[in-house]
XYZ file of C-alpha atoms in Angstrom:
389
model
C 2.340 22.288 57.491
C 2.885 18.533 57.360
C 1.611 16.274 60.157
C 2.835 12.675 60.473
C 1.662 9.901 62.785
C 1.671 6.131 63.228
C -1.401 4.153 64.262
C -1.607 1.057 66.464
C -1.127 -1.197 63.437
C 2.148 0.519 62.559
C 0.676 2.272 59.530
C 1.984 5.807 58.852
C -0.442 8.644 58.172
C 0.244 12.096 56.773
C -1.590 15.346 56.054
C -0.401 18.551 54.391
C -1.916 22.006 54.481
C -1.177 25.671 53.892
C -2.038 28.149 56.665
C -1.410 31.872 57.199
C 1.020 33.015 59.869
C -0.440 35.365 62.471
C 1.214 38.463 63.883
C 2.419 36.398 66.837
C 4.374 34.127 64.510
C 2.009 31.187 65.028
C 0.108 29.336 62.337
C -3.523 30.395 62.083
C -5.435 27.107 61.655
C -9.122 27.962 61.283
C -10.379 24.421 62.005
C -8.604 22.311 64.636
C -9.850 19.149 62.906
C -8.298 20.129 59.555
C -5.138 17.993 59.937
C -7.283 14.910 60.643
C -9.847 15.355 57.848
C -7.050 15.446 55.249
C -4.732 12.840 56.792
C -4.177 9.873 54.496
C -2.376 6.561 55.072
C 1.099 6.425 53.546
C 0.884 3.243 51.524
C 4.234 1.501 51.036
C 2.882 -1.977 50.356
C -0.016 -3.730 48.670
C -2.186 -3.256 51.751
C -5.610 -1.647 51.275
C -6.334 1.423 53.451
C -8.584 0.792 56.443
C -9.717 2.770 59.482
C -7.106 4.462 61.639
C -6.510 2.296 64.718
C -5.824 4.106 67.991
C -3.883 2.406 70.798
C -4.826 2.306 74.466
C -2.053 4.543 75.823
C -1.152 7.517 73.620
C -0.826 8.865 70.110
C 2.039 10.976 68.828
C 2.046 13.163 65.739
C 4.952 15.228 64.406
C 4.053 18.601 62.890
C 6.549 20.314 60.584
C 6.019 23.851 59.304
C 8.040 25.839 56.798
C 7.752 29.341 55.348
C 10.129 28.510 52.529
C 13.252 29.621 54.365
C 12.967 28.199 57.889
C 11.631 24.882 59.181
C 10.186 24.199 62.629
C 8.968 20.884 64.073
C 7.119 19.861 67.197
C 5.645 16.646 68.594
C 1.938 16.564 69.413
C 1.131 14.018 72.130
C -2.272 12.780 73.224
C -1.760 10.706 76.377
C -4.644 8.975 78.140
C -3.763 5.383 78.987
C -0.452 5.633 80.802
C -0.495 4.887 84.513
C -3.799 3.017 84.374
C -4.224 -0.283 86.187
C -5.334 -3.109 83.869
C -7.112 -6.332 84.759
C -8.492 -9.239 82.717
C -11.398 -11.459 83.761
C -13.016 -14.323 81.901
C -16.154 -16.368 82.224
C -18.287 -18.656 80.036
C -19.045 -16.637 76.911
C -17.472 -13.339 78.005
C -14.189 -11.559 78.606
C -13.508 -8.302 80.458
C -10.474 -6.113 79.826
C -10.574 -3.407 82.486
C -8.820 -0.062 83.008
C -8.951 2.168 86.066
C -6.986 5.127 87.423
C -3.980 3.940 89.436
C -4.126 6.688 92.044
C -7.741 6.207 93.097
C -8.565 3.587 95.734
C -12.186 4.658 96.066
C -15.210 3.052 94.471
C -15.524 4.555 90.989
C -18.434 4.979 88.595
C -18.130 2.396 85.850
C -18.496 2.250 82.075
C -18.819 -1.032 80.170
C -17.816 -0.780 76.498
C -19.753 -3.306 74.396
C -18.255 -3.597 70.884
C -19.877 -4.829 67.713
C -18.177 -7.334 65.438
C -14.957 -5.273 65.361
C -13.131 -6.031 68.612
C -10.079 -3.976 67.640
C -7.393 -1.941 69.346
C -9.562 1.151 68.974
C -12.110 -0.506 71.267
C -9.460 -0.772 73.982
C -8.438 2.835 73.273
C -12.004 4.018 73.892
C -12.125 2.182 77.215
C -8.770 3.622 78.296
C -9.938 7.092 77.298
C -13.001 6.739 79.550
C -10.695 5.618 82.371
C -8.599 8.757 81.910
C -11.766 10.707 82.766
C -12.004 8.947 86.138
C -14.143 5.902 85.329
C -13.470 2.253 85.943
C -13.963 0.962 82.419
C -14.080 -2.462 80.829
C -14.419 -3.828 77.307
C -16.977 -6.646 77.469
C -16.094 -8.939 74.571
C -18.340 -11.834 73.604
C -16.904 -12.656 70.145
C -13.644 -12.292 68.276
C -11.318 -13.205 71.150
C -9.557 -16.484 72.012
C -12.058 -18.898 73.509
C -15.071 -16.867 72.340
C -17.269 -17.418 69.268
C -16.020 -16.148 65.909
C -19.452 -14.961 64.814
C -22.456 -13.229 66.353
C -24.689 -16.292 66.322
C -26.860 -17.544 69.161
C -25.083 -15.464 71.778
C -26.790 -16.082 75.161
C -27.884 -12.806 76.734
C -27.284 -14.507 80.088
C -23.549 -14.612 79.280
C -23.544 -10.862 78.660
C -25.476 -10.308 81.904
C -22.908 -12.380 83.808
C -20.132 -10.231 82.330
C -21.941 -7.102 83.516
C -22.376 -8.623 86.971
C -18.694 -9.551 87.154
C -17.697 -5.975 86.363
C -20.086 -4.368 88.855
C -18.862 -6.783 91.556
C -15.272 -5.550 91.339
C -14.277 -3.759 94.582
C -13.227 -0.611 92.705
C -16.608 -0.214 90.955
C -19.564 1.656 92.416
C -22.283 -0.848 91.558
C -24.918 1.869 91.813
C -23.279 4.001 89.110
C -22.624 1.856 86.030
C -23.318 2.725 82.394
C -22.918 0.952 79.047
C -21.341 2.445 75.936
C -22.259 0.179 73.010
C -21.576 0.470 69.293
C -23.013 -1.047 66.130
C -24.356 -4.574 66.533
C -23.148 -4.431 70.133
C -26.104 -2.132 70.803
C -28.656 -4.868 70.076
C -26.663 -7.172 72.365
C -26.541 -4.625 75.184
C -30.135 -3.383 74.913
C -31.579 -6.896 74.652
C -29.542 -8.108 77.635
C -30.582 -5.200 79.837
C -34.232 -5.468 78.774
C -34.401 -9.259 79.240
C -32.377 -9.614 82.452
C -33.067 -6.209 84.027
C -29.355 -5.605 84.636
C -29.167 -2.498 86.848
C -27.695 0.460 84.976
C -27.782 4.214 85.299
C -27.277 5.149 81.611
C -26.752 3.685 78.139
C -24.964 5.306 75.195
C -25.954 3.597 71.931
C -23.807 4.477 68.895
C -25.053 3.431 65.431
C -27.760 1.288 67.068
C -30.381 -1.188 65.929
C -33.868 -1.358 67.427
C -34.365 -5.036 66.582
C -32.518 -8.324 66.944
C -31.007 -9.297 63.596
C -30.136 -12.605 62.015
C -26.740 -14.031 62.958
C -23.649 -12.385 61.490
C -20.499 -13.911 60.031
C -17.336 -12.311 58.715
C -16.435 -15.193 56.395
C -19.606 -15.821 54.417
C -23.412 -15.619 54.299
C -25.142 -15.528 57.706
C -26.684 -18.639 59.168
C -30.463 -18.635 59.332
C -30.516 -18.431 63.108
C -30.851 -15.594 65.567
C -27.849 -13.626 66.715
C -29.106 -13.860 70.345
C -30.759 -16.400 72.609
C -32.595 -16.144 75.934
C -32.914 -19.148 78.234
C -31.595 -21.359 75.436
C -34.197 -20.255 72.877
C -33.468 -18.233 69.745
C -34.929 -14.755 69.973
C -37.091 -13.647 67.029
C -34.944 -11.916 64.431
C -35.098 -9.749 61.337
C -33.476 -11.493 58.356
C -30.442 -10.004 56.637
C -31.037 -10.318 52.872
C -27.475 -11.221 51.919
C -28.537 -11.947 48.332
C -28.852 -8.177 47.846
C -25.051 -8.002 48.116
C -24.141 -10.559 45.417
C -23.562 -7.923 42.736
C -21.280 -5.985 45.064
C -19.346 -9.130 45.970
C -18.822 -9.902 42.272
C -17.644 -6.367 41.478
C -15.215 -6.438 44.409
C -13.719 -9.717 43.200
C -13.357 -8.451 39.617
C -11.775 -5.199 40.788
C -9.351 -7.028 43.063
C -8.342 -9.326 40.211
C -7.742 -6.408 37.827
C -5.774 -4.449 40.440
C -3.661 -7.436 41.488
C -5.012 -7.483 45.038
C -4.865 -3.741 45.744
C -8.600 -3.312 46.107
C -10.847 -3.446 49.139
C -13.313 -6.274 49.648
C -15.334 -4.160 52.090
C -19.044 -3.889 51.381
C -21.840 -1.429 51.961
C -24.443 -3.688 53.572
C -27.305 -1.221 54.074
C -29.445 -2.675 51.265
C -29.357 -6.135 52.852
C -30.606 -4.738 56.168
C -33.160 -2.392 54.607
C -34.667 -5.306 52.691
C -34.999 -7.307 55.892
C -36.587 -4.371 57.721
C -39.350 -4.252 55.102
C -40.674 -7.477 56.667
C -42.944 -5.663 59.123
C -44.067 -8.853 60.885
C -40.454 -9.835 61.551
C -39.691 -6.320 62.788
C -42.645 -6.397 65.192
C -41.578 -9.786 66.570
C -37.887 -8.902 66.840
C -38.267 -5.396 68.286
C -36.135 -4.989 71.408
C -38.399 -4.187 74.404
C -36.481 -1.027 75.266
C -39.444 0.201 77.308
C -38.308 -2.249 80.026
C -34.992 -0.420 80.422
C -35.306 1.939 83.384
C -32.351 4.224 82.686
C -31.927 7.019 80.123
C -30.532 6.262 76.657
C -28.392 8.527 74.481
C -28.775 7.293 70.887
C -26.226 8.508 68.312
C -26.275 7.850 64.550
C -25.410 9.275 61.130
C -27.672 9.668 58.096
C -25.043 8.300 55.681
C -24.507 4.998 57.489
C -23.675 2.455 54.779
C -23.677 -0.553 57.111
C -27.339 -0.318 58.064
C -29.988 2.428 58.527
C -28.851 3.396 62.024
C -30.488 6.848 62.022
C -33.963 5.403 61.445
C -33.371 2.689 64.030
C -32.077 5.190 66.601
C -35.295 7.179 66.163
C -37.302 3.953 66.543
C -35.642 3.214 69.904
C -36.482 6.637 71.327
C -39.986 6.681 69.795
C -40.862 3.271 71.272
C -39.736 4.318 74.738
C -41.857 7.469 74.563
C -44.881 5.669 73.100
C -44.830 2.882 75.712
C -44.003 5.133 78.646
C -40.567 3.811 79.616
C -39.173 4.932 82.947
C -36.725 7.814 82.499
C -37.616 8.255 78.815
C -37.892 11.986 79.498
C -34.110 11.938 79.976
C -33.420 10.148 76.678
C -31.497 11.990 73.966
C -31.206 11.521 70.209
C -28.259 12.834 68.178
C -28.566 12.415 64.398
C -25.694 13.754 62.291
C -26.139 14.535 58.574
C -23.525 13.143 56.144
C -22.012 10.946 58.876
C -21.516 7.200 58.566
C -21.367 4.136 60.790
C -18.060 4.676 62.574
C -18.477 7.446 65.162
C -15.464 7.300 67.459
C -13.609 9.572 69.893
C -12.261 12.656 68.087
C -8.883 13.855 66.767
C -8.128 10.805 64.622
C -8.022 10.659 60.806
C -11.462 10.433 59.181
C -10.466 10.140 55.516
C -10.767 6.338 55.508
C -14.207 5.192 56.614
C -13.988 1.468 55.968
C -12.701 -1.570 57.800
C -11.448 -4.693 56.075
C -15.032 -5.894 55.638
C -17.419 -2.937 55.990
C -17.870 0.443 54.355
C -18.995 2.894 57.019
C -19.742 5.977 54.915
C -19.675 9.669 55.698
C -17.767 12.777 54.598
C -14.438 13.310 56.443
C -15.230 16.870 57.600
C -18.687 15.948 58.857
C -17.459 12.791 60.594
C -14.740 14.751 62.413
C -17.207 17.418 63.577
C -19.745 14.797 64.678
C -17.144 12.787 66.576
C -16.051 15.821 68.546
C -19.639 16.809 69.382
C -20.808 13.253 70.161
C -17.839 12.542 72.440
C -18.351 15.794 74.342
C -22.052 15.065 74.780
C -21.302 11.462 75.813
C -19.037 12.635 78.621
C -21.649 15.177 79.742
C -24.405 12.523 79.637
C -22.387 10.099 81.755
C -21.449 12.786 84.237
C -25.114 13.789 84.620
C -26.365 10.262 85.262
C -23.438 8.634 87.096
C -22.711 11.456 89.545
């Protein structure tokens, strides 16, 4: 069986597999994720493969099966974003892109999606997918959009808090039933904001989190020696990112790209730079996010093969600190650690063979990432339902 699809960037993807035919004449596919864990980008140009990008409305795949004499095709459609009402709001230092069900005039529970440095189409797809489950959902962007900073450097937590307030004030949002779904470096932004400003929330889902505030981040060079976040105009203490640990990797990438005439990724595995910074125990103690001040339950999700930073250890540190310091609702916290899974843990049923963006190597084995994504998404929906009902 061959399965073809096109992602939001217009890139074609394809997988091929052999499956037995059951007595009912249907293919017997033992693992429903099998087409996605073998699906590769069809490269017709000099472009370097990057993560599959979902769109915010639907995905279509064409499956073609043949027994050597007959051929049969069908179209597989995943539809979640059609018929949703969209709204954009802006304020100083923040932007909201909101989705909500069109046929529901009542006040809905809300989910705020806080991205990391990658404010991509897949971020919008995640928000739309939440909306298809009956939530008013908004992507809260604070970098990477027109009029917003290009880097995560000295981001005021007050700006993030104002974005949260603007979302909860919308007439279609139940302001007593709002959660945050944050990923990657967006977790430190979300957790720090909620801890510092006491933004009222009912639940937080933290995917590939950090338990400290890190040094500022840039996508076009070494980080500035300033904090990524500020509070009341003052830089928050931060853990340094030892970018010098990546110089050898940068050199090898440049040599490889030169030898391959541009058909080589410049993405990097940055874990060593973060691990080196985290060995500064004084900096870690000063920069630790006071998650014990957050009075709602946290679901922390991470993989042990994260090649961006040691998210599994930091996820454990978040939950351990809340237990040790007696945070309200810490008894309802959950920790999901997935072996052989990397940094990018997204909604399921998308290709997992490519685990890198243009700049970052996420890590993880395709089969394990696919299984983890399905389990983590299911548990995320259950967690939100439990705490937003």
